[in-house]
Amino acid sequence: MEESQIKAFYNGKNLFITGGTGFVGLCLIEKILRTIPDVGKIYLLMRPKKGKEIADRLQEFPGNPVFEHLLQNTSKDIFNKLVPISGDVGVENLGINDNDRQILIDEVNIVIHSAATLDFEENLRPTVKINVLGTRYVMDLCQQIKNLKVMIHVSSAYVNSYLKEVDEKVYDRPADPENIINMVNTLTDDALNDVERLILKNHPNTYTFTKHLAEHEVKKCEAMFPISIVRPTMIVAALKEPVPGWTCSKVGPQGFLMGAAKGVVRRLPIAKENIADYIPVDIVVNQLLAAGWNAARQNSGLQVYHCSTSTQNPFRWSILESVVNKILTNYPLKSAVWYPHLAFVRSLWLFRLSAIFIHFFPAVLLDMLLRITGGKPILFRLHKNVWNSLSRLEVFIFTEWKFNNPRTRELSAMMNKTDSELFDIDVSKIYWEEYFVKLHLGVRRYLNKETEKTLAAAKTKNNILYYVHIIWQVMILGLLWVIISWVTGLGLTQTSWVIPPIYLLYSML
């Protein structure tokens, strides 16, 4: 069997990773420790969080479910390769003290910059500080590192979301970063919010805008050392590694399937015939490592890669429409509060209309029951938060993009057989219906915290919830029938004809 060229490149190298405690970062660290055990030290930029110092946060790593597979075959000693570096990507010079900075300058060979703020509703000040200035501070450090082999920047395919078809290149910057930084440093919050829409122009939010500017911070160093920019689309649960379906993210389909399995999310606004570009997190990680290897091998310039599926193996929600509820009922939750049933609606106004009857009315009822039983009412607030966020998400829900990926396909083709298996980035092999079963099982286990042992009890409860759901529908229809009879002044027998159209309208919501 051929030797892995990618492993050979990373063996003995020291890495510096930002964003190592995030969704991609955790999967990346697990992949490196499991697949490249001869790697050198992995320096992780970390900050104290929730009263825990970075050393304490690092001690929690072995208990994270992402490392379960690794620890089945490897001693916990493998975590000795992880070295925490106290700092903050949103602080000048990354908030790293002089001693730690010198260690990084002397020791590091590879930098992977993954840290970013992903909040679509955040205003300009924090997104500029973290996404733009944070990237600038990382690139400043890279320029000082004595033996840097490659810099890998995790961007986003949506940095060019104002275009419907995008190529693997850095497009012209949307604004002068110095002007934006000056405004962030001098304007009040109110003044900054007032000019935000003018600054963003055709960018849908501050995230895509600042991540676009960040690519230009990276590009400024393209003549100094090898650089790879990898642009994932919507990152979702693992396809294969470390286990199929692993996730710790509630973003996108993982979040609403989590709610759908509980029975509280019952309608999904979606353009089901549009391409929805999802990419499994393990393919993203494989592409980061492969892109770094290839850039270092060529030893010059900047390469941009789309980590996407839209032009190679497009997914449409119409693929799942006939099976999504079968998946939900085959693998139900013991903690479900209502019988799960998910329906797609084709527009935002129709979703809002249906949400009043399908989401908010049951939420009020269930929150009342929670109060009576001493629980914490959360469902009405949850649906209100979804309602309020839809305006910002609308462009991503109903827009179809095509992210061309010829360079990614070339990267896949140039790998030898061993690397093609170890660092698989071929998205053409994803079978979407099968994948979403894995994703749902991952959501069930890692987000809803239910193991396979609860499945039998969950199915029994699901059967009970089904009959409760039927009784609820009969009660709603009966109530509406009585109301119409009362309003019209006619008897129930005389208004019985309204039942079929009411049921039809209700089922369409």
Coordinates of C-alpha atoms in Angstrom, one line a residue:
M1 CA 0.0 0.0 0.0
E2 CA 1.3 3.5 -0.9
E3 CA 2.5 5.7 1.9
S4 CA 0.3 8.6 2.8
Q5 CA 1.9 11.8 1.4
I6 CA -0.4 13.9 3.5
K7 CA 0.6 12.1 6.8
A8 CA 4.2 12.3 5.8
F9 CA 3.9 16.1 5.4
Y10 CA 2.3 16.6 8.8
N11 CA 4.5 14.1 10.7
G12 CA 6.7 16.0 13.2
K13 CA 5.2 19.4 12.3
N14 CA 4.0 21.7 15.1
L15 CA 0.6 23.3 14.5
F16 CA -1.1 26.5 15.7
I17 CA -4.9 26.3 15.6
T18 CA -7.5 29.0 16.3
G19 CA -11.1 28.0 16.9
G20 CA -10.0 24.6 18.2
T21 CA -13.0 24.4 20.5
G22 CA -15.6 25.0 17.8
F23 CA -17.5 22.5 15.6
V24 CA -14.8 22.3 12.9
G25 CA -11.9 22.7 15.3
L26 CA -12.9 19.8 17.5
C27 CA -13.3 17.5 14.5
L28 CA -10.0 18.7 13.1
I29 CA -8.1 18.0 16.3
E30 CA -9.7 14.5 16.6
K31 CA -8.7 13.7 13.0
I32 CA -5.1 14.8 13.4
L33 CA -4.6 12.9 16.7
R34 CA -6.3 9.7 15.3
T35 CA -4.9 9.7 11.8
I36 CA -1.5 11.5 12.2
P37 CA -0.3 10.4 15.7
D38 CA 3.3 11.4 14.9
V39 CA 2.3 15.0 14.5
G40 CA 4.3 17.4 16.7
K41 CA 2.7 19.7 19.2
I42 CA -0.7 21.3 18.5
Y43 CA -0.9 24.8 20.0
L44 CA -4.5 25.9 20.7
L45 CA -5.5 29.5 21.1
M46 CA -8.0 29.4 24.0
R47 CA -9.5 31.8 26.4
P48 CA -11.0 31.3 29.9
K49 CA -14.8 30.6 29.6
K50 CA -17.5 30.3 32.2
G51 CA -15.1 30.7 35.0
K52 CA -12.8 28.0 33.7
E53 CA -9.1 28.6 33.0
I54 CA -7.7 27.3 29.7
A55 CA -5.9 24.4 31.5
D56 CA -9.2 23.2 33.0
R57 CA -10.9 23.5 29.6
L58 CA -8.2 21.4 28.0
Q59 CA -8.6 18.7 30.7
E60 CA -12.2 18.4 29.5
F61 CA -11.2 17.4 26.0
P62 CA -11.0 13.6 26.6
G63 CA -14.6 13.6 27.9
N64 CA -16.0 15.1 24.7
P65 CA -17.9 12.6 22.6
V66 CA -15.9 13.5 19.5
F67 CA -12.9 11.7 21.0
E68 CA -14.7 8.4 21.9
H69 CA -13.5 6.6 18.9
L70 CA -10.0 7.8 19.3
L71 CA -9.8 6.7 22.9
Q72 CA -11.0 3.2 22.0
N73 CA -7.6 2.5 20.4
T74 CA -5.3 5.2 22.0
S75 CA -4.2 6.2 25.4
K76 CA -5.2 9.6 26.9
D77 CA -1.5 10.4 26.7
I78 CA -2.2 11.5 23.1
F79 CA -3.7 14.6 24.5
N80 CA -0.3 15.7 25.8
K81 CA 0.3 16.9 22.3
L82 CA -2.2 19.7 22.9
V83 CA -0.7 22.9 24.3
P84 CA -3.1 25.6 25.3
I85 CA -2.1 29.2 24.5
S86 CA -4.0 31.9 26.5
G87 CA -5.4 34.5 24.1
D88 CA -8.4 35.9 22.3
V89 CA -8.7 36.3 18.5
G90 CA -10.7 39.5 19.0
V91 CA -7.9 41.2 21.0
E92 CA -4.9 43.0 19.6
N93 CA -2.0 40.6 18.9
L94 CA -4.4 37.8 19.7
G95 CA -4.0 38.6 23.4
I96 CA -0.9 36.3 23.6
N97 CA 1.8 37.2 26.1
D98 CA 5.4 37.8 24.9
N99 CA 6.7 34.4 26.1
D100 CA 4.0 32.4 24.4
R101 CA 4.3 34.4 21.3
Q102 CA 8.0 33.7 21.1
I103 CA 7.3 30.0 21.5
L104 CA 4.9 30.1 18.5
I105 CA 7.4 32.1 16.4
D106 CA 10.2 29.5 17.2
E107 CA 8.2 26.3 17.1
V108 CA 5.2 26.5 14.8
N109 CA 5.3 25.1 11.2
I110 CA 1.6 25.2 10.2
V111 CA -1.2 27.7 11.1
I112 CA -4.9 26.9 10.7
H113 CA -7.1 29.8 11.4
S114 CA -10.6 28.6 12.0
A115 CA -11.9 31.1 14.7
A116 CA -14.7 33.4 13.7
T117 CA -18.0 34.8 14.9
L118 CA -20.8 33.1 13.0
D119 CA -23.7 35.0 14.3
F120 CA -25.8 36.3 11.4
E121 CA -27.6 38.8 13.7
E122 CA -24.4 40.3 15.2
N123 CA -23.6 44.0 14.4
L124 CA -20.5 45.3 12.8
R125 CA -18.3 46.0 15.9
P126 CA -17.7 42.4 17.2
T127 CA -17.7 40.9 13.7
V128 CA -15.0 43.4 12.5
K129 CA -12.9 42.8 15.6
I130 CA -13.0 39.0 15.4
N131 CA -13.3 38.2 11.7
V132 CA -11.2 41.1 10.2
L133 CA -8.8 42.2 12.8
G134 CA -8.5 38.7 14.3
T135 CA -7.4 37.5 10.9
R136 CA -5.0 40.4 10.6
Y137 CA -3.4 39.5 13.9
V138 CA -3.1 35.9 12.8
M139 CA -1.4 37.0 9.6
D140 CA 1.0 39.3 11.5
L141 CA 2.0 36.3 13.6
C142 CA 2.5 34.2 10.5
Q143 CA 4.9 36.7 9.1
Q144 CA 7.1 36.4 12.2
I145 CA 7.1 32.6 12.4
K146 CA 10.6 31.4 11.5
N147 CA 9.8 28.1 9.8
L148 CA 6.2 28.4 8.5
K149 CA 5.4 25.8 5.8
V150 CA 1.8 26.8 5.1
M151 CA -1.1 28.9 6.4
I152 CA -4.6 27.5 6.1
H153 CA -7.6 29.9 6.4
V154 CA -11.1 28.7 7.0
S155 CA -13.4 31.1 5.1
S156 CA -17.0 30.6 3.9
A157 CA -18.5 30.0 0.4
Y158 CA -21.0 32.7 1.4
V159 CA -18.4 35.5 1.4
N160 CA -19.5 36.1 -2.2
S161 CA -23.2 35.5 -1.5
Y162 CA -24.2 38.5 -3.6
L163 CA -23.3 36.4 -6.6
K164 CA -25.4 33.4 -7.6
E165 CA -22.5 31.5 -9.2
V166 CA -19.0 31.7 -7.6
D167 CA -15.6 30.6 -8.7
E168 CA -12.5 29.6 -6.6
K169 CA -10.9 33.0 -6.5
V170 CA -10.7 36.0 -4.2
Y171 CA -13.1 38.6 -5.5
D172 CA -12.6 42.4 -5.2
R173 CA -13.0 43.6 -1.6
P174 CA -16.4 45.1 -0.8
A175 CA -14.9 48.1 1.1
D176 CA -11.7 49.6 2.3
P177 CA -11.0 47.8 5.5
E178 CA -9.2 50.7 7.1
N179 CA -12.3 52.9 6.7
I180 CA -14.5 50.2 8.2
I181 CA -12.1 49.7 11.1
N182 CA -11.9 53.4 11.7
M183 CA -15.7 53.6 11.9
V184 CA -15.9 50.7 14.3
N185 CA -13.3 52.4 16.5
T186 CA -14.9 55.9 16.5
L187 CA -18.7 55.6 16.0
T188 CA -21.2 54.9 18.8
D189 CA -23.3 51.8 18.6
D190 CA -26.3 53.7 17.4
A191 CA -24.4 55.6 14.7
L192 CA -22.8 52.3 13.6
N193 CA -26.1 50.6 13.4
D194 CA -27.5 53.5 11.4
V195 CA -24.9 53.2 8.6
E196 CA -24.6 49.4 8.7
R197 CA -26.9 48.8 5.7
L198 CA -25.0 51.4 3.6
I199 CA -21.7 49.7 4.5
L200 CA -22.9 46.2 3.7
K201 CA -24.3 47.2 0.3
N202 CA -25.3 43.9 -1.3
H203 CA -24.0 41.6 1.5
P204 CA -26.9 40.0 3.4
N205 CA -25.2 40.4 6.8
T206 CA -22.1 41.4 8.7
Y207 CA -20.8 37.8 8.7
T208 CA -20.4 37.5 5.0
F209 CA -19.1 41.0 4.7
T210 CA -16.4 40.7 7.3
K211 CA -15.4 37.2 6.2
H212 CA -14.9 38.7 2.7
L213 CA -12.7 41.4 4.1
A214 CA -10.8 38.7 6.0
E215 CA -9.8 36.9 2.8
H216 CA -8.1 40.1 1.7
E217 CA -6.1 40.2 5.0
V218 CA -4.9 36.7 4.1
K219 CA -4.3 37.6 0.4
K220 CA -1.9 40.4 1.4
C221 CA 0.6 37.7 2.4
E222 CA 0.4 35.5 -0.7
A223 CA 3.9 36.3 -1.8
M224 CA 5.4 35.6 1.7
F225 CA 4.5 31.9 2.3
P226 CA 2.1 29.2 0.9
I227 CA -1.6 29.9 1.7
S228 CA -4.8 27.9 1.2
I229 CA -8.2 29.4 1.7
V230 CA -10.9 26.8 2.1
R231 CA -14.5 27.9 1.7
P232 CA -17.1 25.5 3.2
T233 CA -20.8 25.9 2.6
M234 CA -23.3 25.0 5.4
I235 CA -21.3 22.6 7.6
V236 CA -23.4 19.6 8.9
A237 CA -22.9 16.4 10.8
A238 CA -20.1 13.9 9.9
L239 CA -20.5 11.6 7.0
K240 CA -18.1 9.0 8.3
E241 CA -15.6 10.3 10.9
P242 CA -15.1 10.1 13.8
V243 CA -18.5 8.3 13.7
P244 CA -21.3 8.8 11.2
G245 CA -23.6 11.6 12.3
W246 CA -21.4 13.2 14.9
T247 CA -22.2 16.8 15.5
C248 CA -22.1 19.5 18.2
S249 CA -23.7 22.2 16.1
K250 CA -27.4 23.2 16.1
V251 CA -27.1 25.3 13.0
G252 CA -29.1 24.5 9.8
P253 CA -30.8 21.1 9.4
Q254 CA -29.3 19.7 12.6
G255 CA -31.2 22.4 14.6
F256 CA -34.6 22.0 13.0
L257 CA -34.3 18.2 13.0
M258 CA -33.5 18.4 16.7
G259 CA -36.7 20.4 17.2
A260 CA -38.7 18.2 14.8
A261 CA -37.8 15.1 16.7
K262 CA -39.1 16.7 19.8
G263 CA -42.3 17.4 18.1
V264 CA -42.1 21.2 18.5
V265 CA -40.9 22.1 15.0
R266 CA -43.6 21.0 12.6
R267 CA -43.2 23.4 9.6
L268 CA -40.1 24.3 7.6
P269 CA -39.9 27.2 5.2
I270 CA -38.0 25.9 2.2
A271 CA -37.7 26.1 -1.5
K272 CA -37.6 22.3 -1.9
E273 CA -36.6 22.3 -5.5
N274 CA -33.6 24.7 -4.9
I275 CA -30.2 23.3 -4.3
A276 CA -29.3 23.5 -0.6
D277 CA -25.5 23.2 -0.3
Y278 CA -24.6 21.1 2.7
I279 CA -21.1 19.7 3.4
P280 CA -20.3 17.1 6.2
V281 CA -17.8 18.4 8.7
D282 CA -15.4 15.5 8.2
I283 CA -15.0 16.3 4.5
V284 CA -14.2 19.9 5.5
V285 CA -11.5 18.7 7.9
N286 CA -10.1 16.4 5.3
Q287 CA -10.0 19.2 2.8
L288 CA -8.2 21.6 5.2
L289 CA -5.4 19.1 5.7
A290 CA -5.2 18.1 2.0
A291 CA -5.2 21.8 0.9
G292 CA -2.4 22.6 3.4
W293 CA -0.3 19.7 2.1
N294 CA -0.8 20.7 -1.5
A295 CA 0.0 24.4 -0.9
A296 CA 3.2 23.5 1.0
R297 CA 4.2 21.1 -1.7
Q298 CA 4.0 23.8 -4.3
N299 CA 5.7 26.2 -1.9
S300 CA 4.2 29.4 -3.3
G301 CA 1.2 31.5 -3.8
L302 CA -2.5 31.3 -2.7
Q303 CA -5.0 28.7 -3.6
V304 CA -8.8 29.0 -3.0
Y305 CA -11.0 25.9 -2.7
H306 CA -14.7 25.5 -2.5
C307 CA -15.7 22.8 -0.1
S308 CA -19.2 22.3 -1.5
T309 CA -21.7 20.0 -3.1
S310 CA -23.9 22.2 -5.3
T311 CA -22.1 21.6 -8.6
Q312 CA -20.9 18.0 -8.0
N313 CA -23.7 16.2 -6.0
P314 CA -26.5 18.7 -5.4
F315 CA -29.0 18.1 -2.6
R316 CA -32.6 19.3 -2.8
W317 CA -35.1 18.9 0.0
S318 CA -37.5 17.4 -2.4
I319 CA -35.3 14.3 -2.1
L320 CA -36.4 13.9 1.5
E321 CA -39.9 15.1 1.4
S322 CA -41.5 11.7 1.1
V323 CA -39.2 10.1 3.8
V324 CA -38.4 12.7 6.4
N325 CA -41.4 11.8 8.6
K326 CA -40.5 8.1 8.2
I327 CA -37.1 8.9 9.6
L328 CA -38.5 10.8 12.5
T329 CA -41.0 8.0 13.4
N330 CA -38.5 5.2 12.9
Y331 CA -36.0 6.8 15.4
P332 CA -38.2 8.9 17.8
L333 CA -37.2 10.5 21.0
K334 CA -38.2 9.4 24.5
S335 CA -38.1 13.1 25.4
A336 CA -40.5 14.2 22.7
V337 CA -43.3 16.4 23.8
W338 CA -45.5 15.9 20.7
Y339 CA -45.9 13.5 17.9
P340 CA -43.2 14.4 15.3
H341 CA -44.4 15.5 11.8
L342 CA -42.5 17.9 9.6
A343 CA -44.0 19.5 6.5
F344 CA -42.4 21.9 4.0
V345 CA -43.9 25.3 3.2
R346 CA -42.9 27.2 0.1
S347 CA -42.9 30.8 1.4
L348 CA -42.2 32.8 4.5
W349 CA -45.6 34.4 4.7
L350 CA -47.2 30.9 4.5
F351 CA -44.9 29.7 7.2
R352 CA -45.8 32.6 9.5
L353 CA -49.5 31.9 8.9
S354 CA -49.1 28.2 9.7
A355 CA -46.8 28.9 12.7
I356 CA -49.6 30.7 14.4
F357 CA -51.8 27.6 14.4
I358 CA -49.2 24.8 14.3
H359 CA -46.5 26.2 16.5
F360 CA -47.8 28.9 18.7
F361 CA -51.1 27.5 19.8
P362 CA -49.6 24.1 20.9
A363 CA -46.7 26.0 22.5
V364 CA -49.0 28.0 24.7
L365 CA -50.8 24.8 25.8
L366 CA -47.6 22.9 26.5
D367 CA -46.0 25.8 28.3
M368 CA -49.1 25.9 30.6
L369 CA -48.7 22.2 31.3
L370 CA -45.0 22.8 32.0
R371 CA -45.9 25.6 34.5
I372 CA -48.4 23.4 36.2
T373 CA -45.9 20.5 36.6
G374 CA -43.2 22.8 37.8
G375 CA -41.2 22.9 34.6
K376 CA -39.8 25.9 32.8
P377 CA -41.9 27.2 29.9
I378 CA -39.7 27.6 26.9
L379 CA -41.6 26.6 23.7
F380 CA -43.4 29.9 23.1
R381 CA -40.1 31.8 23.5
L382 CA -38.3 29.3 21.2
H383 CA -40.9 29.9 18.4
K384 CA -40.8 33.6 18.9
N385 CA -37.0 33.6 18.5
V386 CA -37.4 31.6 15.3
W387 CA -40.0 34.0 14.1
N388 CA -37.8 37.1 14.7
S389 CA -34.8 35.6 13.0
L390 CA -36.5 34.6 9.8
S391 CA -36.1 37.9 8.1
R392 CA -32.3 37.8 8.3
L393 CA -32.3 34.1 7.2
E394 CA -34.7 34.5 4.3
V395 CA -32.0 35.0 1.7
F396 CA -30.3 31.8 2.7
I397 CA -33.5 29.8 2.8
F398 CA -34.8 30.7 -0.6
T399 CA -31.7 31.5 -2.7
E400 CA -29.9 29.0 -4.8
W401 CA -26.1 29.3 -5.2
K402 CA -23.7 27.3 -7.3
F403 CA -20.2 27.1 -6.0
N404 CA -17.9 25.9 -8.8
N405 CA -15.2 23.6 -7.4
P406 CA -12.7 22.5 -10.2
R407 CA -9.7 23.1 -8.0
T408 CA -11.2 20.9 -5.3
R409 CA -11.8 18.1 -7.8
E410 CA -8.2 18.5 -9.0
L411 CA -7.0 18.2 -5.4
S412 CA -9.0 15.0 -5.0
A413 CA -7.6 13.5 -8.2
M414 CA -4.0 14.2 -7.4
M415 CA -4.1 12.2 -4.1
N416 CA -2.8 8.7 -4.1
K417 CA -5.1 5.8 -3.2
T418 CA -4.1 5.8 0.5
D419 CA -4.7 9.5 0.9
S420 CA -8.0 9.3 -1.1
E421 CA -9.2 6.9 1.6
L422 CA -7.7 8.6 4.7
F423 CA -8.5 12.2 3.6
D424 CA -11.6 11.6 1.4
I425 CA -13.0 14.8 -0.1
D426 CA -15.0 13.3 -2.9
V427 CA -18.6 14.5 -2.3
S428 CA -19.9 12.7 -5.4
K429 CA -20.1 9.5 -3.2
I430 CA -22.6 11.0 -0.7
Y431 CA -26.0 9.3 -0.9
W432 CA -28.2 12.0 0.5
E433 CA -31.2 9.9 1.8
E434 CA -28.8 7.5 3.6
Y435 CA -26.8 10.4 4.9
F436 CA -29.8 12.2 6.5
V437 CA -30.6 9.0 8.4
K438 CA -27.1 9.2 9.9
L439 CA -27.5 12.9 10.5
H440 CA -30.8 12.4 12.4
L441 CA -29.3 9.6 14.5
G442 CA -26.4 11.9 15.2
V443 CA -28.7 14.6 16.3
R444 CA -30.6 12.1 18.4
R445 CA -27.5 11.0 20.2
Y446 CA -25.3 14.1 20.4
L447 CA -27.8 16.9 20.6
N448 CA -30.9 15.3 22.1
K449 CA -28.6 13.1 24.3
E450 CA -30.5 9.8 23.7
T451 CA -28.7 6.6 23.1
E452 CA -29.9 3.5 21.3
K453 CA -31.0 2.0 24.6
T454 CA -33.9 4.5 24.8
L455 CA -35.3 3.6 21.3
A456 CA -37.8 1.0 22.4
A457 CA -39.3 3.2 25.1
A458 CA -39.3 6.1 22.6
K459 CA -41.3 4.1 20.1
T460 CA -43.9 3.2 22.8
K461 CA -44.2 6.9 23.7
N462 CA -44.4 7.8 20.0
N463 CA -47.4 5.6 19.6
I464 CA -49.2 7.3 22.5
L465 CA -48.3 10.7 21.2
Y466 CA -49.8 9.8 17.8
Y467 CA -53.2 9.1 19.4
V468 CA -52.9 12.3 21.4
H469 CA -52.1 14.2 18.2
I470 CA -55.2 12.7 16.5
I471 CA -57.4 13.6 19.5
W472 CA -56.0 17.2 19.4
Q473 CA -56.8 17.6 15.7
V474 CA -60.4 16.3 16.3
M475 CA -60.7 18.8 19.1
I476 CA -59.5 21.7 17.0
L477 CA -61.8 20.8 14.1
G478 CA -64.7 20.4 16.6
L479 CA -63.9 23.8 18.1
L480 CA -63.8 25.5 14.8
W481 CA -67.1 23.8 13.8
V482 CA -68.8 25.0 16.9
I483 CA -67.5 28.6 16.4
I484 CA -68.7 28.7 12.8
S485 CA -72.1 27.3 13.9
W486 CA -72.4 30.0 16.6
V487 CA -71.3 32.8 14.3
T488 CA -73.7 31.8 11.5
G489 CA -76.6 31.0 13.9
L490 CA -77.0 27.7 12.2
G491 CA -77.1 24.3 13.9
L492 CA -74.2 21.9 13.9
T493 CA -76.0 19.6 11.5
Q494 CA -76.6 22.4 9.1
T495 CA -72.9 23.4 9.2
S496 CA -71.4 19.9 9.0
W497 CA -70.4 20.7 5.4
V498 CA -67.6 23.0 6.7
I499 CA -65.6 20.1 8.3
P500 CA -63.9 18.8 5.1
P501 CA -62.8 22.3 3.9
I502 CA -61.6 23.2 7.4
Y503 CA -59.6 20.0 7.6
L504 CA -58.2 20.7 4.1
L505 CA -57.2 24.2 5.0
Y506 CA -55.7 23.1 8.4
S507 CA -53.6 20.4 6.7
M508 CA -52.3 23.0 4.2
L509 CA -51.0 25.3 6.9

